[in-house]
Amino acid sequence: MLRPLLFAAASAFALSACASAPASSGSSGGAQIQAPSPYALAIKTADELVAAGNTPTAIQRLMQLVGDTGITPAERGDTLFKLGKLSASPTGYDGEGAVEYFNEVLAGYPNTATAKQAAAALPGAEAAVAAHLATFGSINSTQSQKFFALFNLGRHQEAIDVMVANDIVPGNEELLAMFQIGYLCDDSNLTGRAYSVTDRDGTSRNLRFCDFGK
């Protein structure tokens, strides 16, 4: 199966033109309202996605922002740290990515408040990765445990290979993440096994792998 393009090239975000407020009678001119910056808009969108229970898509949005040449170095450092925090979260499913983001902040933005935050968060992320790797490498681990370890590490395609080969049915959270990332699709034309998933708004879906039947 094709791995979705999580590390896509950044989209270019143009600033909206400033809207001028109408001048009041007798005044020399109206005050201008500055449109939100691409950085502010992206962070707002990511926060809204997380609040709605769609952390994987929030991560993808911030990955686009990191590659935007229009943001400042400080904004890029803050975005990398936020990516690390989201990737390490219970619904981020990218433990190894989190470690990489925190290390990138430390390497590229030393002696900043963001670097101090990354340094504080890094040990926990590294411990989580070590635990998942230990589970995956243990001869006593079941195939289901190996699937969850790989999925939480961020090795999603490897996890799905284990899932399919061993007929594993993950929980609703993992299946929903696969849907949000783009592995599973709600398409009646697809073939293969259907997985019942309940969305955040209570919508029930029967999902299949997106590349089956195409």
XYZ file of C-alpha atoms in Angstrom:
214
model
C 0.000 0.000 0.000
C 1.117 3.515 -0.699
C 2.104 5.553 2.319
C 0.302 8.924 2.362
C 2.559 11.879 1.716
C 2.902 13.090 5.301
C 6.074 15.019 4.585
C 4.628 16.976 1.670
C 6.194 20.103 0.262
C 4.954 23.277 1.874
C 2.028 25.144 0.359
C 2.477 28.809 -0.400
C 0.124 31.009 1.547
C -0.498 34.528 0.226
C -1.355 37.336 2.587
C -4.835 38.715 2.135
C -5.012 42.358 1.185
C -5.554 44.703 4.097
C -9.110 45.911 4.373
C -9.524 49.617 4.904
C -12.236 50.753 7.245
C -14.509 53.492 5.867
C -13.381 56.954 6.884
C -15.694 58.750 9.231
C -17.022 62.152 8.278
C -14.456 64.880 8.817
C -11.569 62.464 9.443
C -8.418 62.340 7.376
C -8.742 58.608 6.777
C -9.873 55.296 8.268
C -7.659 52.950 10.211
C -6.477 49.847 8.388
C -7.178 46.354 9.677
C -4.181 44.065 9.278
C -5.050 40.608 7.981
C -3.787 37.673 10.061
C -0.384 36.371 8.982
C -0.018 32.933 7.343
C 1.633 31.788 10.574
C -1.256 32.946 12.756
C -3.812 31.414 10.401
C -1.983 28.070 10.307
C -1.616 27.891 14.081
C -5.297 28.767 14.509
C -6.286 26.054 12.028
C -4.068 23.480 13.748
C -5.502 24.337 17.167
C -9.041 23.991 15.821
C -8.218 20.610 14.270
C -6.783 19.339 17.546
C -9.834 20.601 19.443
C -12.030 18.727 16.972
C -10.083 15.508 17.568
C -8.105 15.534 14.322
C -4.492 15.695 15.485
C -2.994 13.914 12.416
C -4.383 16.574 10.067
C -3.188 19.323 12.417
C 0.297 17.808 12.198
C 0.128 17.822 8.406
C -0.926 21.487 8.450
C 2.000 22.461 10.667
C 4.405 20.492 8.473
C 3.318 22.698 5.593
C 3.897 25.774 7.739
C 7.478 24.739 8.605
C 8.353 24.820 4.903
C 6.773 28.225 4.307
C 9.609 30.629 3.480
C 7.486 33.560 4.611
C 7.627 32.786 8.324
C 10.336 34.046 10.655
C 13.020 31.823 12.233
C 11.333 32.244 15.627
C 7.987 31.172 14.158
C 9.617 28.145 12.531
C 11.202 27.127 15.819
C 7.888 27.466 17.629
C 6.175 25.431 14.909
C 8.747 22.636 15.170
C 8.223 22.492 18.918
C 4.445 22.379 18.485
C 4.904 19.563 15.953
C 6.933 17.665 18.511
C 4.301 18.092 21.202
C 1.470 16.997 18.925
C 3.434 14.065 17.501
C 4.217 12.828 21.021
C 0.605 13.208 22.179
C -1.682 10.151 22.564
C -3.409 10.940 19.250
C -0.261 12.043 17.378
C 1.027 8.529 16.658
C 4.533 9.654 15.693
C 6.918 9.112 18.597
C 10.054 9.007 16.486
C 8.959 12.143 14.667
C 8.513 13.935 17.990
C 12.107 13.160 18.978
C 13.330 14.471 15.632
C 11.344 17.705 15.966
C 12.624 18.404 19.474
C 16.210 17.732 18.392
C 15.767 20.027 15.406
C 14.661 22.814 17.727
C 17.700 22.251 19.951
C 20.082 22.205 16.996
C 18.623 25.079 15.038
C 17.322 27.422 17.725
C 19.656 27.145 20.755
C 19.516 29.607 23.641
C 15.819 30.307 23.065
C 12.820 29.750 25.299
C 11.540 27.250 22.725
C 14.784 25.273 22.974
C 14.395 25.082 26.739
C 10.878 23.697 26.265
C 12.140 21.178 23.721
C 14.932 20.082 26.073
C 12.378 19.487 28.823
C 10.067 17.494 26.534
C 12.749 15.419 24.808
C 13.482 12.858 27.579
C 9.835 11.830 27.811
C 9.583 11.438 24.046
C 12.782 9.384 23.940
C 11.534 7.142 26.770
C 8.271 6.511 24.918
C 10.158 5.590 21.747
C 12.439 3.239 23.691
C 9.423 1.513 25.242
C 7.738 1.014 21.859
C 10.948 -0.317 20.329
C 11.331 -2.750 23.218
C 7.785 -3.990 22.698
C 8.328 -4.431 18.985
C 11.601 -6.283 19.487
C 10.407 -8.599 22.236
C 9.809 -12.239 21.351
C 7.052 -12.234 23.963
C 5.032 -9.500 22.265
C 1.906 -10.454 20.358
C 1.352 -9.295 16.807
C -1.267 -6.846 18.079
C 1.252 -5.356 20.506
C 3.785 -5.056 17.709
C 1.192 -3.295 15.565
C 0.468 -0.737 18.288
C 4.185 -0.205 18.922
C 4.875 0.474 15.257
C 1.837 2.706 14.880
C 2.791 4.824 17.892
C 6.368 5.088 16.669
C 5.053 6.652 13.475
C 5.934 3.678 11.277
C 2.392 3.545 9.990
C 2.904 1.529 6.816
C 4.871 -1.133 8.688
C 2.126 -1.251 11.301
C -0.548 -1.669 8.644
C 1.434 -4.477 7.019
C 1.426 -6.300 10.384
C -2.267 -5.508 10.826
C -3.300 -6.920 7.452
C -1.007 -9.958 7.577
C -2.345 -10.978 10.991
C -5.990 -9.933 10.528
C -5.771 -7.451 13.407
C -8.677 -5.094 14.045
C -7.349 -2.007 15.881
C -9.455 0.122 18.185
C -11.630 2.986 17.007
C -8.933 5.596 17.795
C -6.311 3.947 15.609
C -8.778 3.313 12.783
C -9.963 6.909 12.960
C -6.343 8.088 12.782
C -5.834 5.930 9.673
C -8.875 7.643 8.163
C -7.616 11.117 9.082
C -4.115 10.428 7.757
C -5.463 8.984 4.536
C -4.952 5.225 4.712
C -8.639 4.362 5.058
C -11.354 5.850 2.851
C -15.139 6.045 2.905
C -15.725 4.889 -0.666
C -18.282 2.267 -1.685
C -16.244 1.444 -4.800
C -13.342 0.114 -2.757
C -12.906 -3.587 -2.063
C -11.408 -5.535 0.805
C -12.338 -5.737 4.439
C -14.522 -3.003 5.900
C -13.694 -1.468 9.286
C -16.462 0.115 11.316
C -15.395 3.504 12.658
C -17.259 6.110 14.684
C -16.210 9.677 13.908
C -15.912 12.450 16.504
C -19.384 13.720 15.695
C -20.917 10.272 16.141
C -21.035 9.443 12.435
C -20.578 5.725 11.752
C -18.507 4.795 8.723
C -17.499 1.585 7.025
C -13.958 2.248 5.829
C -11.639 0.317 3.550
C -8.020 0.798 2.590
C -7.892 3.545 -0.007
C -5.761 1.656 -2.534
C -7.882 -1.502 -2.590
C -10.078 -1.857 -5.665
C -8.643 1.071 -7.609
